[in-house]
Amino acid sequence: MALQAPGEPLRAVEMMDPLPGPGELLLRVRTCGICRTDLHLRDGELEPGHLPLVLGHQIVGEVLVPDEAGTHAVGTRVGVPWLGWTCGECRYCRSGRENLCERARFTGKDVDGGYAELAVADARFCFPLPPESDYPDLQVAPLLCGGLIGYRALRMAGDAERIGLYGFGAAAHIVCQVAIHQGCKVYAFTRPGDTAGQAFARELGAVWAGASGDPPPEPLDAAVIFAPAGPLVPAALKVLAPGGTVVCAGIHMSDIPSFPYEDLWHERSIRSVANLTRADGTSFLKLAPRIPVRTRVTAYPLAQAERALADLRDGAFEGAAVLTP
Ligand SMILES: [Zn+2]
Ligand SMILES: [Zn+2]
């Protein structure tokens, strides 16, 4: 299912089978999770690396052709995340910040992704996955971006005791479980009127759930914003206790309106989180089965990728959507 031009629906196309280059794996795609970033690329809010482009950066793949170093054996199940390649040489790569690599290439943006039957990926950036008995192909897919990048965003929130999650979708429903496991209290903010989303958050252990404009019962130590709406930034800042942090976890957001300095005063801060490092992935995939994180998944056949993206835009399902070729 390829993106021919931003703003146009994805279309089924026949492409040549991808050929693995040096250090790459050829994978049979078993499932591929859908992420809001895919929707931003589809809608023209982010620029695709090339066209036509195969979206999808939460690939659960089975190795058909291994890399020559044998990093992952034939038949093993691996996960392919957003970070597809880094240079290893720039000042970010050399200081443990490969998520900021100046020449990074991203899966489903610069490299064709997993909305397909076959994919190619750099073996060094693929993760071994927890056992299939714990995480079947559908359930494991959302861990690969919503989980990984959500986990990084949660770490950037610092030692928060009370944490707000704005936009209770694929990432938040995973982060909620991790935060509670770490002893935090979770406050979930949804679109106004989304009572189903609020009920889902309470079911997962949130102590409070309400609309994004509602005041929580107590000031928060951190807020993580997953929704792409800039006005949520000053709204979240307003409900923070002194010293609190607003973490913007998405790759794209509408403009942030101005706000009085008083709302930032008392050592409150605003920051973004970009991409992931392989270390984030390894530690999160080790942690997830220990909690254990459970994912709520709606499955769509590959041919219905466009419909799945429309449902994501409309907030039509709880949790995450996953494609099955
Ligand atoms: Zn993503
Ligand atoms: Zn680099």
mmCIF file of C-alpha atoms and ligand atoms in Angstrom:
data_model
loop_
_atom_site.group_PDB
_atom_site.id
_atom_site.type_symbol
_atom_site.label_atom_id
_atom_site.label_comp_id
_atom_site.label_asym_id
_atom_site.label_seq_id
_atom_site.Cartn_x
_atom_site.Cartn_y
_atom_site.Cartn_z
ATOM 1 C CA MET A 1 0.000 0.000 0.000
ATOM 2 C CA ALA A 2 1.949 2.997 -1.273
ATOM 3 C CA LEU A 3 1.715 6.731 -0.818
ATOM 4 C CA GLN A 4 1.875 8.189 -4.338
ATOM 5 C CA ALA A 5 1.457 11.829 -3.325
ATOM 6 C CA PRO A 6 0.815 13.487 0.053
ATOM 7 C CA GLY A 7 -2.882 14.161 0.572
ATOM 8 C CA GLU A 8 -3.930 11.287 -1.656
ATOM 9 C CA PRO A 9 -5.277 7.953 -0.436
ATOM 10 C CA LEU A 10 -2.811 5.058 -0.199
ATOM 11 C CA ARG A 11 -3.148 2.670 -3.131
ATOM 12 C CA ALA A 12 -2.375 -0.990 -3.646
ATOM 13 C CA VAL A 13 0.509 -1.319 -6.090
ATOM 14 C CA GLU A 14 2.720 -4.131 -7.330
ATOM 15 C CA MET A 15 6.381 -3.415 -6.648
ATOM 16 C CA MET A 16 9.551 -5.384 -7.276
ATOM 17 C CA ASP A 17 10.581 -7.534 -4.316
ATOM 18 C CA PRO A 18 13.065 -5.466 -2.307
ATOM 19 C CA LEU A 19 16.662 -6.715 -2.419
ATOM 20 C CA PRO A 20 18.655 -6.696 0.810
ATOM 21 C CA GLY A 21 21.981 -4.842 0.547
ATOM 22 C CA PRO A 22 25.063 -5.471 2.709
ATOM 23 C CA GLY A 23 24.086 -5.756 6.385
ATOM 24 C CA GLU A 24 20.399 -5.891 5.603
ATOM 25 C CA LEU A 25 17.683 -8.470 6.231
ATOM 26 C CA LEU A 26 14.871 -9.455 3.911
ATOM 27 C CA LEU A 27 11.731 -9.826 6.007
ATOM 28 C CA ARG A 28 8.291 -11.240 5.468
ATOM 29 C CA VAL A 29 6.011 -8.725 7.158
ATOM 30 C CA ARG A 30 3.765 -10.524 9.641
ATOM 31 C CA THR A 31 2.122 -7.370 11.007
ATOM 32 C CA CYS A 32 2.800 -3.639 10.965
ATOM 33 C CA GLY A 33 1.531 -1.176 13.524
ATOM 34 C CA ILE A 34 0.035 2.152 12.490
ATOM 35 C CA CYS A 35 1.390 5.333 14.023
ATOM 36 C CA ARG A 36 0.203 8.941 13.952
ATOM 37 C CA THR A 37 3.443 9.790 12.110
ATOM 38 C CA ASP A 38 2.136 7.692 9.181
ATOM 39 C CA LEU A 39 -0.961 9.866 9.172
ATOM 40 C CA HIS A 40 1.170 13.049 9.162
ATOM 41 C CA LEU A 41 3.064 11.707 6.108
ATOM 42 C CA ARG A 42 -0.198 10.680 4.404
ATOM 43 C CA ASP A 43 -1.750 14.100 5.061
ATOM 44 C CA GLY A 44 1.296 16.088 3.905
ATOM 45 C CA GLU A 45 2.255 17.460 7.331
ATOM 46 C CA LEU A 46 5.640 15.722 7.112
ATOM 47 C CA GLU A 47 7.735 15.402 4.005
ATOM 48 C CA PRO A 48 8.256 11.860 2.658
ATOM 49 C CA GLY A 49 11.857 10.870 1.852
ATOM 50 C CA HIS A 50 10.794 9.612 -1.598
ATOM 51 C CA LEU A 51 7.672 8.787 -3.595
ATOM 52 C CA PRO A 52 6.016 6.430 -4.019
ATOM 53 C CA LEU A 53 6.649 5.562 -0.365
ATOM 54 C CA VAL A 54 5.695 2.519 1.674
ATOM 55 C CA LEU A 55 4.738 3.777 5.135
ATOM 56 C CA GLY A 56 4.980 1.821 8.373
ATOM 57 C CA HIS A 57 7.652 1.708 11.067
ATOM 58 C CA GLN A 58 6.372 -0.846 13.556
ATOM 59 C CA ILE A 59 7.189 -3.952 11.544
ATOM 60 C CA VAL A 60 6.963 -7.424 12.993
ATOM 61 C CA GLY A 61 8.909 -9.440 10.450
ATOM 62 C CA GLU A 62 10.186 -12.933 9.937
ATOM 63 C CA VAL A 63 13.727 -13.196 8.599
ATOM 64 C CA LEU A 64 13.728 -14.735 5.098
ATOM 65 C CA VAL A 65 17.294 -13.752 4.182
ATOM 66 C CA PRO A 66 19.728 -12.985 7.021
ATOM 67 C CA ASP A 67 22.561 -10.465 6.972
ATOM 68 C CA GLU A 68 25.987 -11.919 6.263
ATOM 69 C CA ALA A 69 27.097 -11.451 9.896
ATOM 70 C CA GLY A 70 24.130 -13.579 11.017
ATOM 71 C CA THR A 71 22.840 -10.980 13.513
ATOM 72 C CA HIS A 72 19.351 -12.471 13.195
ATOM 73 C CA ALA A 73 18.894 -16.068 11.976
ATOM 74 C CA VAL A 74 16.483 -17.233 9.260
ATOM 75 C CA GLY A 75 12.985 -17.747 10.671
ATOM 76 C CA THR A 76 13.423 -15.524 13.739
ATOM 77 C CA ARG A 77 10.927 -12.815 14.521
ATOM 78 C CA VAL A 78 12.323 -9.287 14.687
ATOM 79 C CA GLY A 79 10.911 -5.817 15.214
ATOM 80 C CA VAL A 80 11.794 -2.915 12.933
ATOM 81 C CA PRO A 81 11.412 0.522 14.532
ATOM 82 C CA TRP A 82 11.353 4.115 13.255
ATOM 83 C CA LEU A 83 15.140 4.571 13.531
ATOM 84 C CA GLY A 84 16.303 2.760 10.388
ATOM 85 C CA TRP A 85 19.941 3.858 10.054
ATOM 86 C CA THR A 86 22.420 6.258 11.650
ATOM 87 C CA CYS A 87 25.866 7.390 10.499
ATOM 88 C CA GLY A 88 27.753 6.346 13.648
ATOM 89 C CA GLU A 89 30.192 9.232 13.104
ATOM 90 C CA CYS A 90 28.494 12.544 13.889
ATOM 91 C CA ARG A 91 28.755 14.223 17.305
ATOM 92 C CA TYR A 92 25.321 12.896 18.284
ATOM 93 C CA CYS A 93 26.081 9.318 17.316
ATOM 94 C CA ARG A 94 29.408 9.482 19.159
ATOM 95 C CA SER A 95 27.776 10.727 22.377
ATOM 96 C CA GLY A 96 24.978 8.187 22.799
ATOM 97 C CA ARG A 97 22.375 10.394 21.112
ATOM 98 C CA GLU A 98 21.872 8.557 17.858
ATOM 99 C CA ASN A 99 18.216 9.626 17.959
ATOM 100 C CA LEU A 100 19.520 13.058 16.892
ATOM 101 C CA CYS A 101 21.933 11.761 14.192
ATOM 102 C CA GLU A 102 22.414 14.405 11.526
ATOM 103 C CA ARG A 103 22.103 11.842 8.735
ATOM 104 C CA ALA A 104 19.563 9.459 10.308
ATOM 105 C CA ARG A 105 17.226 7.570 8.003
ATOM 106 C CA PHE A 106 13.786 6.605 9.205
ATOM 107 C CA THR A 107 11.714 3.542 8.396
ATOM 108 C CA GLY A 108 8.548 4.296 6.457
ATOM 109 C CA LYS A 109 9.830 7.778 5.593
ATOM 110 C CA ASP A 110 13.340 7.545 4.082
ATOM 111 C CA VAL A 111 13.359 3.747 3.758
ATOM 112 C CA ASP A 112 10.272 1.832 2.548
ATOM 113 C CA GLY A 113 8.371 0.458 5.531
ATOM 114 C CA GLY A 114 5.966 -2.275 6.493
ATOM 115 C CA TYR A 115 2.659 -1.525 4.747
ATOM 116 C CA ALA A 116 3.716 -4.354 2.445
ATOM 117 C CA GLU A 117 4.277 -8.089 2.284
ATOM 118 C CA LEU A 118 8.076 -7.826 2.218
ATOM 119 C CA ALA A 119 10.522 -5.335 3.703
ATOM 120 C CA VAL A 120 14.245 -4.806 3.956
ATOM 121 C CA ALA A 121 15.908 -3.486 7.105
ATOM 122 C CA ASP A 122 19.415 -2.871 8.463
ATOM 123 C CA ALA A 123 20.051 -5.812 10.799
ATOM 124 C CA ARG A 124 21.762 -3.604 13.397
ATOM 125 C CA PHE A 125 18.574 -1.616 13.932
ATOM 126 C CA CYS A 126 16.206 -4.592 14.263
ATOM 127 C CA PHE A 127 15.233 -5.801 17.722
ATOM 128 C CA PRO A 128 14.761 -9.380 18.892
ATOM 129 C CA LEU A 129 11.199 -9.566 20.252
ATOM 130 C CA PRO A 130 9.767 -11.088 23.440
ATOM 131 C CA PRO A 131 8.395 -14.653 23.030
ATOM 132 C CA GLU A 132 5.347 -15.088 20.810
ATOM 133 C CA SER A 133 3.506 -16.813 23.667
ATOM 134 C CA ASP A 134 3.595 -13.490 25.586
ATOM 135 C CA TYR A 135 3.205 -11.221 22.586
ATOM 136 C CA PRO A 136 1.558 -12.546 19.419
ATOM 137 C CA ASP A 137 2.294 -10.678 16.165
ATOM 138 C CA LEU A 138 -0.667 -8.313 16.515
ATOM 139 C CA GLN A 139 -0.057 -7.405 20.146
ATOM 140 C CA VAL A 140 3.696 -6.840 19.866
ATOM 141 C CA ALA A 141 3.540 -4.369 16.946
ATOM 142 C CA PRO A 142 2.403 -1.284 18.927
ATOM 143 C CA LEU A 143 5.348 -1.684 21.304
ATOM 144 C CA LEU A 144 7.704 -0.753 18.459
ATOM 145 C CA CYS A 145 6.871 2.941 18.281
ATOM 146 C CA GLY A 146 4.033 3.825 20.656
ATOM 147 C CA GLY A 147 5.827 1.794 23.310
ATOM 148 C CA LEU A 148 9.459 2.724 22.598
ATOM 149 C CA ILE A 149 9.020 6.432 22.024
ATOM 150 C CA GLY A 150 6.365 6.646 24.734
ATOM 151 C CA TYR A 151 8.872 5.088 27.111
ATOM 152 C CA ARG A 152 11.533 7.619 26.140
ATOM 153 C CA ALA A 153 9.003 10.440 26.685
ATOM 154 C CA LEU A 154 8.136 9.049 30.098
ATOM 155 C CA ARG A 155 11.820 9.018 31.070
ATOM 156 C CA MET A 156 12.111 12.672 30.001
ATOM 157 C CA ALA A 157 9.259 13.468 32.392
ATOM 158 C CA GLY A 158 11.736 12.861 35.251
ATOM 159 C CA ASP A 159 10.725 11.640 38.694
ATOM 160 C CA ALA A 160 7.093 12.604 38.369
ATOM 161 C CA GLU A 161 4.687 11.264 40.947
ATOM 162 C CA ARG A 162 1.593 12.591 39.171
ATOM 163 C CA ILE A 163 1.726 12.411 35.425
ATOM 164 C CA GLY A 164 -0.776 13.682 32.872
ATOM 165 C CA LEU A 165 -1.159 12.031 29.448
ATOM 166 C CA TYR A 166 -2.729 14.186 26.728
ATOM 167 C CA GLY A 167 -4.230 12.136 23.914
ATOM 168 C CA PHE A 168 -5.024 8.634 25.121
ATOM 169 C CA GLY A 169 -4.158 6.600 22.011
ATOM 170 C CA ALA A 170 -1.664 3.909 21.063
ATOM 171 C CA ALA A 171 1.336 5.382 22.913
ATOM 172 C CA ALA A 172 -0.535 6.626 26.005
ATOM 173 C CA HIS A 173 -2.303 3.324 26.643
ATOM 174 C CA ILE A 174 1.135 1.677 26.864
ATOM 175 C CA VAL A 175 2.851 4.496 28.784
ATOM 176 C CA CYS A 176 -0.027 4.492 31.302
ATOM 177 C CA GLN A 177 0.796 0.891 32.251
ATOM 178 C CA VAL A 178 4.539 1.594 32.511
ATOM 179 C CA ALA A 179 3.988 4.717 34.634
ATOM 180 C CA ILE A 180 1.667 2.905 37.047
ATOM 181 C CA HIS A 181 4.198 0.074 37.291
ATOM 182 C CA GLN A 182 6.801 2.704 38.306
ATOM 183 C CA GLY A 183 4.502 3.943 41.072
ATOM 184 C CA CYS A 184 3.121 7.051 39.322
ATOM 185 C CA LYS A 185 -0.454 8.231 39.394
ATOM 186 C CA VAL A 186 -1.801 8.763 35.872
ATOM 187 C CA TYR A 187 -4.250 11.465 34.815
ATOM 188 C CA ALA A 188 -5.670 10.973 31.309
ATOM 189 C CA PHE A 189 -6.816 13.845 29.103
ATOM 190 C CA THR A 190 -8.873 13.106 25.991
ATOM 191 C CA ARG A 191 -10.760 15.122 23.402
ATOM 192 C CA PRO A 192 -13.834 16.689 25.011
ATOM 193 C CA GLY A 193 -16.768 14.261 24.879
ATOM 194 C CA ASP A 194 -14.597 11.156 24.374
ATOM 195 C CA THR A 195 -16.160 9.259 27.271
ATOM 196 C CA ALA A 196 -15.145 5.904 25.752
ATOM 197 C CA GLY A 197 -11.484 7.006 25.790
ATOM 198 C CA GLN A 198 -11.816 8.210 29.377
ATOM 199 C CA ALA A 199 -13.393 4.914 30.449
ATOM 200 C CA PHE A 200 -10.560 3.029 28.691
ATOM 201 C CA ALA A 201 -7.977 5.083 30.627
ATOM 202 C CA ARG A 202 -9.686 4.343 33.959
ATOM 203 C CA GLU A 203 -9.849 0.664 33.046
ATOM 204 C CA LEU A 204 -6.048 0.725 32.596
ATOM 205 C CA GLY A 205 -5.593 2.263 36.039
ATOM 206 C CA ALA A 206 -5.679 6.045 35.509
ATOM 207 C CA VAL A 207 -6.773 7.684 38.793
ATOM 208 C CA TRP A 208 -8.561 10.424 36.851
ATOM 209 C CA ALA A 209 -9.731 10.913 33.280
ATOM 210 C CA GLY A 210 -11.323 13.977 31.750
ATOM 211 C CA ALA A 211 -11.365 16.356 28.813
ATOM 212 C CA SER A 212 -8.214 18.268 27.819
ATOM 213 C CA GLY A 213 -9.637 21.533 29.174
ATOM 214 C CA ASP A 214 -10.715 20.095 32.555
ATOM 215 C CA PRO A 215 -8.621 20.858 35.638
ATOM 216 C CA PRO A 216 -7.249 17.689 37.241
ATOM 217 C CA PRO A 217 -8.004 17.283 40.980
ATOM 218 C CA GLU A 218 -4.381 18.119 41.910
ATOM 219 C CA PRO A 219 -1.434 19.821 40.182
ATOM 220 C CA LEU A 220 0.735 17.492 38.092
ATOM 221 C CA ASP A 221 4.506 16.953 38.120
ATOM 222 C CA ALA A 222 4.663 16.197 34.407
ATOM 223 C CA ALA A 223 2.502 16.084 31.328
ATOM 224 C CA VAL A 224 3.272 14.107 28.189
ATOM 225 C CA ILE A 225 1.490 15.354 25.076
ATOM 226 C CA PHE A 226 0.818 12.785 22.356
ATOM 227 C CA ALA A 227 -1.940 14.700 20.562
ATOM 228 C CA PRO A 228 -0.713 16.973 17.728
ATOM 229 C CA ALA A 229 -2.486 20.088 19.035
ATOM 230 C CA GLY A 230 -0.273 23.053 20.011
ATOM 231 C CA PRO A 231 -2.881 24.659 22.331
ATOM 232 C CA LEU A 232 -2.424 21.667 24.656
ATOM 233 C CA VAL A 233 1.060 22.943 25.577
ATOM 234 C CA PRO A 234 -0.037 26.074 27.503
ATOM 235 C CA ALA A 235 -3.073 24.132 28.793
ATOM 236 C CA ALA A 236 -0.787 21.446 30.239
ATOM 237 C CA LEU A 237 1.632 24.043 31.623
ATOM 238 C CA LYS A 238 -1.247 25.606 33.554
ATOM 239 C CA VAL A 239 -1.961 22.397 35.502
ATOM 240 C CA LEU A 240 1.702 21.718 36.409
ATOM 241 C CA ALA A 241 3.103 22.054 39.910
ATOM 242 C CA PRO A 242 6.336 24.091 40.314
ATOM 243 C CA GLY A 243 9.301 22.249 38.791
ATOM 244 C CA GLY A 244 7.044 20.308 36.437
ATOM 245 C CA THR A 245 7.793 19.391 32.823
ATOM 246 C CA VAL A 246 5.696 19.317 29.687
ATOM 247 C CA VAL A 247 7.035 16.717 27.239
ATOM 248 C CA CYS A 248 5.882 16.953 23.616
ATOM 249 C CA ALA A 249 6.196 13.417 22.241
ATOM 250 C CA GLY A 250 4.920 13.787 18.686
ATOM 251 C CA ILE A 251 6.889 14.561 15.522
ATOM 252 C CA HIS A 252 4.423 17.208 14.372
ATOM 253 C CA MET A 253 2.200 19.660 16.223
ATOM 254 C CA SER A 254 0.132 22.685 15.263
ATOM 255 C CA ASP A 255 1.492 26.063 16.428
ATOM 256 C CA ILE A 256 1.725 26.702 20.155
ATOM 257 C CA PRO A 257 -0.206 29.822 21.213
ATOM 258 C CA SER A 258 1.565 32.399 23.388
ATOM 259 C CA PHE A 259 1.063 32.313 27.135
ATOM 260 C CA PRO A 260 2.044 34.440 30.148
ATOM 261 C CA TYR A 261 5.573 33.923 31.488
ATOM 262 C CA GLU A 262 4.037 33.413 34.914
ATOM 263 C CA ASP A 263 2.837 29.977 33.711
ATOM 264 C CA LEU A 264 6.446 28.922 33.004
ATOM 265 C CA TRP A 265 7.902 30.507 36.145
ATOM 266 C CA HIS A 266 8.953 28.336 39.103
ATOM 267 C CA GLU A 267 11.203 26.099 37.046
ATOM 268 C CA ARG A 268 8.540 24.615 34.869
ATOM 269 C CA SER A 269 9.889 23.461 31.512
ATOM 270 C CA ILE A 270 8.745 22.439 28.062
ATOM 271 C CA ARG A 271 10.687 19.993 25.912
ATOM 272 C CA SER A 272 10.260 17.667 22.966
ATOM 273 C CA VAL A 273 11.320 14.074 22.491
ATOM 274 C CA ALA A 274 12.657 13.015 19.123
ATOM 275 C CA ASN A 275 12.931 9.467 17.781
ATOM 276 C CA LEU A 276 14.607 6.701 19.760
ATOM 277 C CA THR A 277 17.986 5.181 20.422
ATOM 278 C CA ARG A 278 18.584 1.452 20.158
ATOM 279 C CA ALA A 279 19.281 1.494 23.898
ATOM 280 C CA ASP A 280 15.727 2.787 24.497
ATOM 281 C CA GLY A 281 14.367 -0.097 22.456
ATOM 282 C CA THR A 282 16.413 -2.772 24.173
ATOM 283 C CA SER A 283 15.515 -1.621 27.666
ATOM 284 C CA PHE A 284 11.827 -1.109 26.910
ATOM 285 C CA LEU A 285 11.430 -4.508 25.198
ATOM 286 C CA LYS A 286 13.026 -6.101 28.246
ATOM 287 C CA LEU A 287 10.745 -4.190 30.634
ATOM 288 C CA ALA A 288 7.414 -4.643 28.799
ATOM 289 C CA PRO A 289 6.953 -8.386 29.473
ATOM 290 C CA ARG A 290 7.915 -7.928 33.128
ATOM 291 C CA ILE A 291 5.077 -5.431 33.808
ATOM 292 C CA PRO A 292 3.448 -6.995 31.705
ATOM 293 C CA VAL A 293 2.261 -4.355 29.225
ATOM 294 C CA ARG A 294 -0.917 -5.436 27.445
ATOM 295 C CA THR A 295 -1.838 -3.757 24.175
ATOM 296 C CA ARG A 296 -5.371 -3.165 22.862
ATOM 297 C CA VAL A 297 -5.293 -3.763 19.123
ATOM 298 C CA THR A 298 -7.709 -3.320 16.230
ATOM 299 C CA ALA A 299 -6.561 -5.353 13.212
ATOM 300 C CA TYR A 300 -7.068 -4.262 9.609
ATOM 301 C CA PRO A 301 -6.149 -6.184 6.462
ATOM 302 C CA LEU A 302 -3.270 -4.511 4.588
ATOM 303 C CA ALA A 303 -5.605 -3.477 1.759
ATOM 304 C CA GLN A 304 -7.565 -1.381 4.268
ATOM 305 C CA ALA A 305 -4.598 0.755 5.340
ATOM 306 C CA GLU A 306 -6.310 3.922 4.149
ATOM 307 C CA ARG A 307 -9.415 3.109 6.182
ATOM 308 C CA ALA A 308 -7.242 2.397 9.270
ATOM 309 C CA LEU A 309 -5.565 5.818 8.900
ATOM 310 C CA ALA A 310 -8.983 7.486 8.557
ATOM 311 C CA ASP A 311 -10.148 5.738 11.736
ATOM 312 C CA LEU A 312 -7.017 6.953 13.530
ATOM 313 C CA ARG A 313 -7.731 10.518 12.368
ATOM 314 C CA ASP A 314 -11.316 10.192 13.661
ATOM 315 C CA GLY A 315 -10.362 8.525 16.954
ATOM 316 C CA ALA A 316 -12.599 5.599 16.008
ATOM 317 C CA PHE A 317 -10.820 2.887 18.026
ATOM 318 C CA GLU A 318 -9.209 2.538 21.463
ATOM 319 C CA GLY A 319 -5.515 1.637 21.679
ATOM 320 C CA ALA A 320 -3.592 0.833 18.499
ATOM 321 C CA ALA A 321 -4.336 -0.231 14.923
ATOM 322 C CA VAL A 322 -2.257 -2.944 13.260
ATOM 323 C CA LEU A 323 -2.139 -4.094 9.624
ATOM 324 C CA THR A 324 -1.997 -7.734 8.632
ATOM 325 C CA PRO A 325 -0.720 -8.556 5.111
HETATM 326 ZN ZN ZN B 1 5.714 6.183 15.228
HETATM 327 ZN ZN ZN B 2 25.132 10.310 13.199
#
